[in-house]
Short mmCIF file of N, CA and C in Angstrom, two decimals:
data_model
loop_
_atom_site.label_atom_id
_atom_site.label_comp_id
_atom_site.label_asym_id
_atom_site.label_seq_id
_atom_site.Cartn_x
_atom_site.Cartn_y
_atom_site.Cartn_z
N MET A 1 16.38 -7.33 -18.22
CA MET A 1 14.85 -7.05 -18.14
C MET A 1 14.76 -6.04 -17.02
N SER A 2 13.76 -5.04 -17.22
CA SER A 2 13.51 -4.11 -16.11
C SER A 2 12.00 -3.84 -16.19
N ASP A 3 11.61 -3.15 -15.11
CA ASP A 3 10.19 -2.75 -15.01
C ASP A 3 10.10 -1.22 -14.68
N ALA A 4 8.93 -0.75 -14.62
CA ALA A 4 8.69 0.64 -14.38
C ALA A 4 9.41 1.23 -13.08
N VAL A 5 9.48 0.41 -12.05
CA VAL A 5 10.08 0.74 -10.83
C VAL A 5 11.60 0.93 -11.06
N ASP A 6 12.20 0.09 -11.84
CA ASP A 6 13.60 0.31 -12.20
C ASP A 6 13.85 1.69 -12.81
N GLU A 7 12.95 2.07 -13.62
CA GLU A 7 13.00 3.45 -14.21
C GLU A 7 12.99 4.51 -13.12
N LEU A 8 12.00 4.42 -12.25
CA LEU A 8 11.81 5.34 -11.12
C LEU A 8 13.21 5.42 -10.30
N LEU A 9 13.70 4.20 -9.95
CA LEU A 9 14.90 4.15 -9.16
C LEU A 9 16.12 4.78 -9.87
N ALA A 10 16.18 4.58 -11.13
CA ALA A 10 17.31 5.13 -11.91
C ALA A 10 17.16 6.70 -11.92
N GLN A 11 15.95 7.21 -12.01
CA GLN A 11 15.73 8.64 -11.96
C GLN A 11 16.16 9.21 -10.62
N TRP A 12 15.85 8.57 -9.49
CA TRP A 12 16.30 8.98 -8.25
C TRP A 12 17.81 8.89 -8.04
N ALA A 13 18.42 7.80 -8.59
CA ALA A 13 19.80 7.70 -8.47
C ALA A 13 20.54 8.83 -9.23
N ARG A 14 19.93 9.24 -10.36
CA ARG A 14 20.53 10.39 -11.06
C ARG A 14 20.36 11.67 -10.31
N GLU A 15 19.12 11.88 -9.77
CA GLU A 15 18.78 13.18 -9.14
C GLU A 15 19.31 13.28 -7.71
N ARG A 16 19.31 12.14 -7.00
CA ARG A 16 19.75 12.22 -5.65
C ARG A 16 20.70 11.03 -5.36
N PRO A 17 21.79 11.01 -5.88
CA PRO A 17 22.73 9.97 -5.68
C PRO A 17 23.22 9.74 -4.21
N ASP A 18 22.93 10.80 -3.38
CA ASP A 18 23.25 10.65 -1.93
C ASP A 18 22.29 9.78 -1.20
N LEU A 19 21.08 9.45 -1.75
CA LEU A 19 20.06 8.62 -1.15
C LEU A 19 20.18 7.22 -1.56
N ASP A 20 20.03 6.26 -0.64
CA ASP A 20 19.81 4.87 -0.95
C ASP A 20 18.38 4.51 -0.99
N VAL A 21 17.73 4.57 -2.16
CA VAL A 21 16.28 4.51 -2.31
C VAL A 21 15.78 3.05 -2.44
N TRP A 22 16.58 2.07 -2.05
CA TRP A 22 16.16 0.61 -2.20
C TRP A 22 14.71 0.34 -1.63
N PRO A 23 14.24 1.01 -0.51
CA PRO A 23 12.89 0.69 -0.10
C PRO A 23 11.83 0.98 -1.17
N MET A 24 12.10 2.06 -1.91
CA MET A 24 11.09 2.38 -3.02
C MET A 24 10.95 1.21 -4.02
N GLY A 25 12.03 0.49 -4.19
CA GLY A 25 11.93 -0.69 -5.12
C GLY A 25 10.96 -1.74 -4.62
N VAL A 26 10.96 -2.00 -3.31
CA VAL A 26 10.03 -3.06 -2.69
C VAL A 26 8.63 -2.40 -2.65
N VAL A 27 8.49 -1.28 -1.97
CA VAL A 27 7.20 -0.67 -1.76
C VAL A 27 6.49 -0.29 -3.05
N GLY A 28 7.27 0.24 -3.97
CA GLY A 28 6.74 0.64 -5.30
C GLY A 28 6.24 -0.55 -6.05
N ARG A 29 7.02 -1.71 -5.99
CA ARG A 29 6.48 -2.88 -6.73
C ARG A 29 5.32 -3.48 -6.06
N ILE A 30 5.25 -3.53 -4.72
CA ILE A 30 4.06 -4.02 -4.04
C ILE A 30 2.87 -3.15 -4.46
N SER A 31 2.97 -1.81 -4.46
CA SER A 31 1.93 -0.90 -4.74
C SER A 31 1.43 -1.05 -6.13
N ARG A 32 2.34 -1.14 -7.08
CA ARG A 32 2.01 -1.25 -8.51
C ARG A 32 1.32 -2.62 -8.69
N LEU A 33 1.84 -3.72 -8.12
CA LEU A 33 1.27 -4.97 -8.28
C LEU A 33 -0.12 -5.02 -7.64
N ALA A 34 -0.38 -4.38 -6.51
CA ALA A 34 -1.65 -4.35 -5.94
C ALA A 34 -2.65 -3.71 -6.91
N ARG A 35 -2.30 -2.56 -7.46
CA ARG A 35 -3.19 -1.94 -8.46
C ARG A 35 -3.47 -2.81 -9.67
N LEU A 36 -2.41 -3.43 -10.22
CA LEU A 36 -2.63 -4.29 -11.36
C LEU A 36 -3.52 -5.54 -11.04
N MET A 37 -3.25 -6.10 -9.89
CA MET A 37 -4.10 -7.26 -9.40
C MET A 37 -5.55 -6.78 -9.25
N GLU A 38 -5.75 -5.59 -8.58
CA GLU A 38 -7.12 -5.17 -8.34
C GLU A 38 -7.81 -4.95 -9.62
N ARG A 39 -7.11 -4.34 -10.60
CA ARG A 39 -7.73 -4.13 -11.89
C ARG A 39 -8.20 -5.46 -12.58
N GLU A 40 -7.32 -6.46 -12.50
CA GLU A 40 -7.66 -7.75 -13.12
C GLU A 40 -8.84 -8.44 -12.31
N LEU A 41 -8.76 -8.35 -11.01
CA LEU A 41 -9.80 -8.96 -10.18
C LEU A 41 -11.18 -8.34 -10.34
N ASN A 42 -11.14 -6.97 -10.42
CA ASN A 42 -12.37 -6.20 -10.68
C ASN A 42 -13.04 -6.58 -12.06
N GLY A 43 -12.25 -6.80 -13.07
CA GLY A 43 -12.69 -7.23 -14.36
C GLY A 43 -13.27 -8.63 -14.31
N PHE A 44 -12.65 -9.54 -13.54
CA PHE A 44 -13.07 -10.89 -13.47
C PHE A 44 -14.51 -10.90 -12.74
N PHE A 45 -14.65 -10.21 -11.64
CA PHE A 45 -15.84 -10.25 -10.88
C PHE A 45 -16.98 -9.49 -11.69
N ALA A 46 -16.67 -8.47 -12.40
CA ALA A 46 -17.61 -7.69 -13.24
C ALA A 46 -18.17 -8.60 -14.30
N ALA A 47 -17.30 -9.47 -14.89
CA ALA A 47 -17.75 -10.35 -15.88
C ALA A 47 -18.77 -11.42 -15.35
N HIS A 48 -18.81 -11.54 -14.04
CA HIS A 48 -19.76 -12.41 -13.44
C HIS A 48 -20.89 -11.71 -12.72
N GLY A 49 -21.04 -10.46 -13.05
CA GLY A 49 -22.12 -9.65 -12.43
C GLY A 49 -22.00 -9.20 -10.98
N LEU A 50 -20.73 -9.23 -10.51
CA LEU A 50 -20.51 -8.85 -9.08
C LEU A 50 -19.35 -7.84 -9.05
N GLY A 51 -19.31 -7.16 -7.92
CA GLY A 51 -18.12 -6.33 -7.62
C GLY A 51 -17.25 -7.11 -6.67
N PRO A 52 -16.07 -6.83 -6.51
CA PRO A 52 -15.15 -7.61 -5.62
C PRO A 52 -15.67 -7.50 -4.17
N ALA A 53 -16.25 -6.49 -3.77
CA ALA A 53 -16.81 -6.27 -2.38
C ALA A 53 -18.03 -7.25 -2.17
N GLU A 54 -18.75 -7.44 -3.22
CA GLU A 54 -19.95 -8.33 -3.15
C GLU A 54 -19.41 -9.74 -3.04
N PHE A 55 -18.43 -10.10 -3.84
CA PHE A 55 -17.79 -11.45 -3.71
C PHE A 55 -17.24 -11.70 -2.37
N ASP A 56 -16.65 -10.63 -1.79
CA ASP A 56 -16.03 -10.78 -0.46
C ASP A 56 -17.07 -11.22 0.57
N VAL A 57 -18.25 -10.62 0.50
CA VAL A 57 -19.33 -10.98 1.41
C VAL A 57 -19.78 -12.42 1.15
N LEU A 58 -19.94 -12.73 -0.07
CA LEU A 58 -20.35 -14.14 -0.42
C LEU A 58 -19.37 -15.16 0.01
N ALA A 59 -18.11 -14.81 -0.14
CA ALA A 59 -17.04 -15.74 0.16
C ALA A 59 -16.88 -15.85 1.72
N THR A 60 -17.06 -14.81 2.41
CA THR A 60 -16.96 -14.80 3.87
C THR A 60 -18.10 -15.62 4.42
N LEU A 61 -19.27 -15.47 3.88
CA LEU A 61 -20.38 -16.35 4.42
C LEU A 61 -20.12 -17.83 4.07
N ARG A 62 -19.57 -18.07 2.88
CA ARG A 62 -19.40 -19.39 2.47
C ARG A 62 -18.31 -20.12 3.37
N ARG A 63 -17.24 -19.40 3.67
CA ARG A 63 -16.13 -20.05 4.42
C ARG A 63 -16.48 -20.08 5.92
N SER A 64 -17.55 -19.46 6.31
CA SER A 64 -18.03 -19.58 7.72
C SER A 64 -18.60 -20.92 8.01
N GLY A 65 -18.96 -21.68 6.97
CA GLY A 65 -19.56 -23.06 7.16
C GLY A 65 -20.99 -23.00 7.38
N PRO A 66 -21.66 -24.13 7.29
CA PRO A 66 -23.07 -24.20 7.45
C PRO A 66 -23.57 -23.57 8.73
N PRO A 67 -24.54 -22.86 8.77
CA PRO A 67 -25.61 -22.63 7.77
C PRO A 67 -25.21 -21.38 6.82
N TYR A 68 -23.93 -21.04 6.71
CA TYR A 68 -23.48 -19.93 5.86
C TYR A 68 -24.17 -18.63 6.26
N GLU A 69 -24.06 -18.31 7.49
CA GLU A 69 -24.73 -17.16 8.11
C GLU A 69 -23.81 -16.44 9.09
N LEU A 70 -23.84 -15.12 9.02
CA LEU A 70 -23.08 -14.26 9.98
C LEU A 70 -23.90 -13.08 10.25
N THR A 71 -23.63 -12.48 11.43
CA THR A 71 -24.27 -11.19 11.70
C THR A 71 -23.50 -10.14 10.93
N ALA A 72 -24.09 -8.94 10.83
CA ALA A 72 -23.52 -7.86 10.10
C ALA A 72 -22.21 -7.47 10.80
N GLY A 73 -22.14 -7.50 12.13
CA GLY A 73 -20.96 -7.24 12.86
C GLY A 73 -19.83 -8.16 12.54
N ALA A 74 -20.09 -9.50 12.37
CA ALA A 74 -19.08 -10.44 11.94
C ALA A 74 -18.62 -10.14 10.57
N LEU A 75 -19.46 -9.81 9.69
CA LEU A 75 -19.09 -9.41 8.27
C LEU A 75 -18.27 -8.23 8.32
N LEU A 76 -18.61 -7.29 9.12
CA LEU A 76 -17.88 -6.00 9.27
C LEU A 76 -16.47 -6.27 9.68
N LYS A 77 -16.25 -7.14 10.68
CA LYS A 77 -14.91 -7.42 11.23
C LYS A 77 -14.08 -8.07 10.05
N SER A 78 -14.71 -8.96 9.30
CA SER A 78 -14.01 -9.72 8.32
C SER A 78 -13.59 -8.82 7.12
N SER A 79 -14.47 -7.84 6.75
CA SER A 79 -14.21 -7.11 5.57
C SER A 79 -13.48 -5.77 5.80
N MET A 80 -13.44 -5.27 6.96
CA MET A 80 -12.66 -4.11 7.30
C MET A 80 -13.18 -2.81 6.57
N VAL A 81 -14.56 -2.65 6.52
CA VAL A 81 -15.17 -1.53 5.96
C VAL A 81 -16.09 -0.99 6.96
N THR A 82 -16.78 0.15 6.69
CA THR A 82 -17.72 0.72 7.54
C THR A 82 -19.11 -0.07 7.62
N SER A 83 -19.82 0.08 8.73
CA SER A 83 -21.10 -0.62 8.72
C SER A 83 -22.04 -0.18 7.63
N GLY A 84 -21.99 1.09 7.19
CA GLY A 84 -22.77 1.54 6.06
C GLY A 84 -22.37 0.73 4.74
N ALA A 85 -21.09 0.50 4.60
CA ALA A 85 -20.66 -0.20 3.39
C ALA A 85 -21.16 -1.68 3.44
N ILE A 86 -21.13 -2.29 4.58
CA ILE A 86 -21.73 -3.66 4.71
C ILE A 86 -23.13 -3.62 4.38
N THR A 87 -23.87 -2.67 4.92
CA THR A 87 -25.32 -2.57 4.63
C THR A 87 -25.59 -2.46 3.21
N ASN A 88 -24.86 -1.64 2.49
CA ASN A 88 -24.95 -1.45 1.02
C ASN A 88 -24.68 -2.74 0.32
N ARG A 89 -23.62 -3.41 0.69
CA ARG A 89 -23.27 -4.68 0.00
C ARG A 89 -24.37 -5.75 0.18
N VAL A 90 -24.88 -5.82 1.42
CA VAL A 90 -25.87 -6.85 1.79
C VAL A 90 -27.19 -6.45 1.00
N ASP A 91 -27.46 -5.14 0.95
CA ASP A 91 -28.66 -4.74 0.12
C ASP A 91 -28.55 -5.19 -1.30
N ARG A 92 -27.42 -4.90 -1.90
CA ARG A 92 -27.22 -5.26 -3.33
C ARG A 92 -27.33 -6.79 -3.46
N LEU A 93 -26.75 -7.49 -2.62
CA LEU A 93 -26.74 -9.01 -2.74
C LEU A 93 -28.17 -9.57 -2.47
N GLU A 94 -28.89 -8.89 -1.53
CA GLU A 94 -30.24 -9.34 -1.26
C GLU A 94 -31.09 -9.10 -2.48
N GLY A 95 -30.85 -7.97 -3.11
CA GLY A 95 -31.60 -7.59 -4.35
C GLY A 95 -31.42 -8.59 -5.45
N LYS A 96 -30.22 -9.23 -5.50
CA LYS A 96 -29.85 -10.19 -6.48
C LYS A 96 -30.33 -11.60 -6.05
N GLY A 97 -30.90 -11.71 -4.91
CA GLY A 97 -31.29 -13.01 -4.44
C GLY A 97 -30.25 -13.92 -3.92
N LEU A 98 -29.10 -13.33 -3.57
CA LEU A 98 -27.94 -14.18 -3.19
C LEU A 98 -27.78 -14.33 -1.68
N VAL A 99 -28.32 -13.42 -0.97
CA VAL A 99 -28.37 -13.44 0.56
C VAL A 99 -29.73 -13.07 1.03
N GLU A 100 -30.03 -13.47 2.31
CA GLU A 100 -31.23 -13.00 2.91
C GLU A 100 -30.91 -12.60 4.37
N ARG A 101 -31.65 -11.67 4.82
CA ARG A 101 -31.62 -11.18 6.20
C ARG A 101 -32.61 -12.07 7.03
N LEU A 102 -32.18 -12.42 8.24
CA LEU A 102 -33.04 -13.28 9.03
C LEU A 102 -33.38 -12.48 10.32
N GLN A 103 -34.33 -12.90 11.01
CA GLN A 103 -34.65 -12.32 12.38
C GLN A 103 -33.93 -13.23 13.43
N SER A 104 -33.22 -12.62 14.30
CA SER A 104 -32.51 -13.32 15.34
C SER A 104 -33.47 -13.68 16.51
N ALA A 105 -33.53 -14.90 16.96
CA ALA A 105 -34.43 -15.27 18.00
C ALA A 105 -33.80 -14.75 19.32
N GLU A 106 -32.52 -14.71 19.47
CA GLU A 106 -31.90 -14.28 20.76
C GLU A 106 -31.71 -12.82 20.90
N ASP A 107 -31.53 -12.03 19.83
CA ASP A 107 -31.25 -10.64 19.89
C ASP A 107 -31.93 -9.89 18.79
N ARG A 108 -32.86 -9.08 19.15
CA ARG A 108 -33.67 -8.39 18.08
C ARG A 108 -32.80 -7.37 17.32
N ARG A 109 -31.70 -6.93 17.95
CA ARG A 109 -30.83 -5.93 17.35
C ARG A 109 -29.86 -6.50 16.32
N SER A 110 -29.63 -7.86 16.48
CA SER A 110 -28.75 -8.55 15.58
C SER A 110 -29.48 -9.13 14.42
N VAL A 111 -29.03 -8.87 13.25
CA VAL A 111 -29.70 -9.40 11.97
C VAL A 111 -28.75 -10.21 11.24
N PRO A 112 -28.84 -11.60 11.45
CA PRO A 112 -27.94 -12.47 10.66
C PRO A 112 -28.21 -12.41 9.15
N VAL A 113 -27.20 -12.57 8.38
CA VAL A 113 -27.23 -12.58 6.99
C VAL A 113 -26.81 -13.97 6.50
N ARG A 114 -27.61 -14.65 5.64
CA ARG A 114 -27.39 -15.95 5.18
C ARG A 114 -27.34 -16.08 3.72
N LEU A 115 -26.44 -16.92 3.18
CA LEU A 115 -26.52 -17.22 1.71
C LEU A 115 -27.80 -17.88 1.35
N THR A 116 -28.36 -17.54 0.29
CA THR A 116 -29.45 -18.30 -0.24
C THR A 116 -28.95 -19.50 -1.05
N PRO A 117 -29.78 -20.44 -1.34
CA PRO A 117 -29.25 -21.63 -2.12
C PRO A 117 -28.63 -21.03 -3.39
N ARG A 118 -29.23 -20.09 -4.03
CA ARG A 118 -28.65 -19.53 -5.27
C ARG A 118 -27.30 -18.84 -5.06
N GLY A 119 -27.17 -18.16 -3.85
CA GLY A 119 -25.95 -17.53 -3.49
C GLY A 119 -24.85 -18.59 -3.26
N LEU A 120 -25.23 -19.68 -2.55
CA LEU A 120 -24.28 -20.74 -2.32
C LEU A 120 -23.78 -21.40 -3.53
N GLU A 121 -24.66 -21.64 -4.49
CA GLU A 121 -24.32 -22.16 -5.77
C GLU A 121 -23.42 -21.26 -6.54
N LEU A 122 -23.67 -19.99 -6.56
CA LEU A 122 -22.87 -18.99 -7.28
C LEU A 122 -21.48 -18.94 -6.64
N VAL A 123 -21.38 -18.79 -5.34
CA VAL A 123 -20.08 -18.50 -4.71
C VAL A 123 -19.24 -19.89 -4.93
N ASP A 124 -19.86 -21.04 -4.82
CA ASP A 124 -19.06 -22.27 -5.04
C ASP A 124 -18.54 -22.35 -6.47
N GLU A 125 -19.27 -21.90 -7.42
CA GLU A 125 -18.84 -21.83 -8.79
C GLU A 125 -17.76 -20.84 -9.04
N LEU A 126 -17.99 -19.62 -8.47
CA LEU A 126 -17.07 -18.56 -8.67
C LEU A 126 -15.68 -18.72 -7.95
N VAL A 127 -15.76 -19.31 -6.71
CA VAL A 127 -14.45 -19.40 -6.04
C VAL A 127 -13.55 -20.36 -6.80
N ALA A 128 -14.02 -21.34 -7.46
CA ALA A 128 -13.13 -22.25 -8.24
C ALA A 128 -12.56 -21.42 -9.41
N LEU A 129 -13.45 -20.65 -10.07
CA LEU A 129 -12.94 -19.84 -11.24
C LEU A 129 -12.01 -18.71 -10.75
N HIS A 130 -12.25 -18.22 -9.55
CA HIS A 130 -11.42 -17.12 -8.99
C HIS A 130 -10.03 -17.67 -8.69
N VAL A 131 -9.97 -18.88 -8.16
CA VAL A 131 -8.65 -19.47 -7.81
C VAL A 131 -7.87 -19.76 -9.17
N GLU A 132 -8.59 -20.20 -10.19
CA GLU A 132 -7.92 -20.44 -11.54
C GLU A 132 -7.42 -19.08 -12.08
N ASN A 133 -8.22 -17.98 -11.91
CA ASN A 133 -7.87 -16.66 -12.38
C ASN A 133 -6.57 -16.20 -11.68
N GLU A 134 -6.56 -16.38 -10.32
CA GLU A 134 -5.38 -16.03 -9.49
C GLU A 134 -4.17 -16.79 -10.00
N ALA A 135 -4.38 -18.05 -10.16
CA ALA A 135 -3.20 -18.80 -10.77
C ALA A 135 -2.73 -18.29 -11.98
N ARG A 136 -3.62 -17.88 -12.90
CA ARG A 136 -3.20 -17.24 -14.12
C ARG A 136 -2.43 -16.08 -13.93
N LEU A 137 -2.76 -15.25 -13.01
CA LEU A 137 -2.08 -13.93 -12.73
C LEU A 137 -0.64 -14.27 -12.13
N LEU A 138 -0.42 -15.44 -11.53
CA LEU A 138 0.78 -15.80 -10.91
C LEU A 138 1.69 -16.73 -11.86
N ALA A 139 1.14 -16.82 -13.05
CA ALA A 139 1.80 -17.89 -13.99
C ALA A 139 3.27 -17.60 -14.27
N ALA A 140 3.75 -16.34 -14.07
CA ALA A 140 5.19 -16.02 -14.37
C ALA A 140 6.07 -16.65 -13.25
N LEU A 141 5.50 -17.08 -12.17
CA LEU A 141 6.26 -17.72 -11.09
C LEU A 141 5.92 -19.20 -11.01
N ASP A 142 6.92 -20.00 -10.62
CA ASP A 142 6.59 -21.39 -10.34
C ASP A 142 6.12 -21.49 -8.87
N ARG A 143 5.69 -22.67 -8.49
CA ARG A 143 5.05 -22.92 -7.17
C ARG A 143 6.07 -22.59 -6.00
N ALA A 144 7.34 -22.97 -6.15
CA ALA A 144 8.34 -22.65 -5.16
C ALA A 144 8.46 -21.16 -5.01
N ASP A 145 8.55 -20.35 -6.15
CA ASP A 145 8.54 -18.95 -6.03
C ASP A 145 7.40 -18.38 -5.37
N CYS A 146 6.22 -18.90 -5.61
CA CYS A 146 5.01 -18.43 -5.07
C CYS A 146 5.02 -18.71 -3.47
N ASP A 147 5.47 -19.89 -3.08
CA ASP A 147 5.56 -20.24 -1.70
C ASP A 147 6.50 -19.32 -1.02
N GLN A 148 7.65 -19.09 -1.62
CA GLN A 148 8.66 -18.20 -0.98
C GLN A 148 8.15 -16.76 -0.86
N LEU A 149 7.52 -16.29 -1.93
CA LEU A 149 6.95 -14.97 -1.93
C LEU A 149 5.82 -14.82 -0.81
N SER A 150 5.02 -15.82 -0.78
CA SER A 150 3.92 -15.84 0.27
C SER A 150 4.50 -15.83 1.66
N GLY A 151 5.54 -16.54 1.91
CA GLY A 151 6.20 -16.57 3.20
C GLY A 151 6.83 -15.19 3.55
N THR A 152 7.48 -14.60 2.57
CA THR A 152 8.11 -13.30 2.69
C THR A 152 7.08 -12.21 3.02
N LEU A 153 5.97 -12.22 2.29
CA LEU A 153 4.91 -11.28 2.46
C LEU A 153 4.26 -11.47 3.82
N ARG A 154 4.05 -12.67 4.24
CA ARG A 154 3.52 -13.06 5.57
C ARG A 154 4.37 -12.37 6.67
N ARG A 155 5.66 -12.58 6.57
CA ARG A 155 6.49 -11.99 7.66
C ARG A 155 6.43 -10.42 7.60
N LEU A 156 6.30 -9.83 6.51
CA LEU A 156 6.14 -8.34 6.41
C LEU A 156 4.78 -7.92 7.03
N LEU A 157 3.75 -8.63 6.62
CA LEU A 157 2.42 -8.29 7.20
C LEU A 157 2.40 -8.53 8.71
N GLU A 158 2.97 -9.60 9.23
CA GLU A 158 3.02 -9.83 10.69
C GLU A 158 3.78 -8.70 11.32
N SER A 159 4.93 -8.24 10.72
CA SER A 159 5.72 -7.21 11.36
C SER A 159 4.95 -5.84 11.51
N LEU A 160 3.91 -5.72 10.54
CA LEU A 160 3.08 -4.51 10.57
C LEU A 160 1.79 -4.68 11.38
N GLY A 161 1.69 -5.85 12.07
CA GLY A 161 0.56 -6.07 12.94
C GLY A 161 -0.72 -6.68 12.23
N ASP A 162 -0.57 -7.15 11.00
CA ASP A 162 -1.73 -7.72 10.32
C ASP A 162 -1.78 -9.29 10.61
N THR A 163 -2.23 -9.63 11.77
CA THR A 163 -2.19 -11.04 12.14
C THR A 163 -3.53 -11.69 12.31
N SER A 164 -4.60 -10.94 12.05
CA SER A 164 -5.91 -11.57 12.08
C SER A 164 -6.84 -10.74 11.11
N LEU A 165 -8.01 -11.31 10.73
CA LEU A 165 -8.93 -10.58 9.78
C LEU A 165 -9.33 -9.18 10.38
N GLY A 166 -9.46 -9.04 11.61
CA GLY A 166 -9.84 -7.83 12.20
C GLY A 166 -8.75 -6.82 12.48
N ALA A 167 -7.44 -7.22 12.19
CA ALA A 167 -6.34 -6.39 12.60
C ALA A 167 -5.90 -5.32 11.66
N THR A 168 -6.32 -5.31 10.45
CA THR A 168 -5.86 -4.41 9.38
C THR A 168 -6.45 -3.06 9.62
N VAL A 169 -5.68 -2.08 9.31
CA VAL A 169 -6.17 -0.67 9.44
C VAL A 169 -6.96 -0.42 8.08
N GLN A 170 -8.16 0.28 8.29
CA GLN A 170 -8.93 0.53 7.05
C GLN A 170 -8.18 1.48 6.16
N GLY A 171 -8.32 1.28 4.88
CA GLY A 171 -7.69 2.10 3.91
C GLY A 171 -8.49 3.24 3.35
#
């Protein structure tokens, strides 16, 4: 059994037998897998009337705990996008009645964003379906394989400095 990356590696072996291109096997598979997963997840969220970025905001608010509220700055740190992108996401979610902007009693410059009851209900429903969908995407691996892969990827991410939600470099 082989995949598209095996084909690429064979081509390099033929054209440049002097190079040991084994890193292309790992990086190429991670890259291709990321694109395939992204396509699958985009389709899943679209079927539920959201984009993955919108779900990310809802999920970030939900996992923050009651009252399911964060400032735009905290959302920005968690999502690793520009402040303009956060504003656009919050605008779209507010338009759908899933979040609301509040006035901060302590700091007029800070505008907390909170899940509405409808937003909380939706994210709670979707996160369960999302986990099921991710399990479906990983069905070719058993749990031990997944645990081993997760640990290996964790070590690689740590080695590249990705040790907290705010540590990743924007893409």
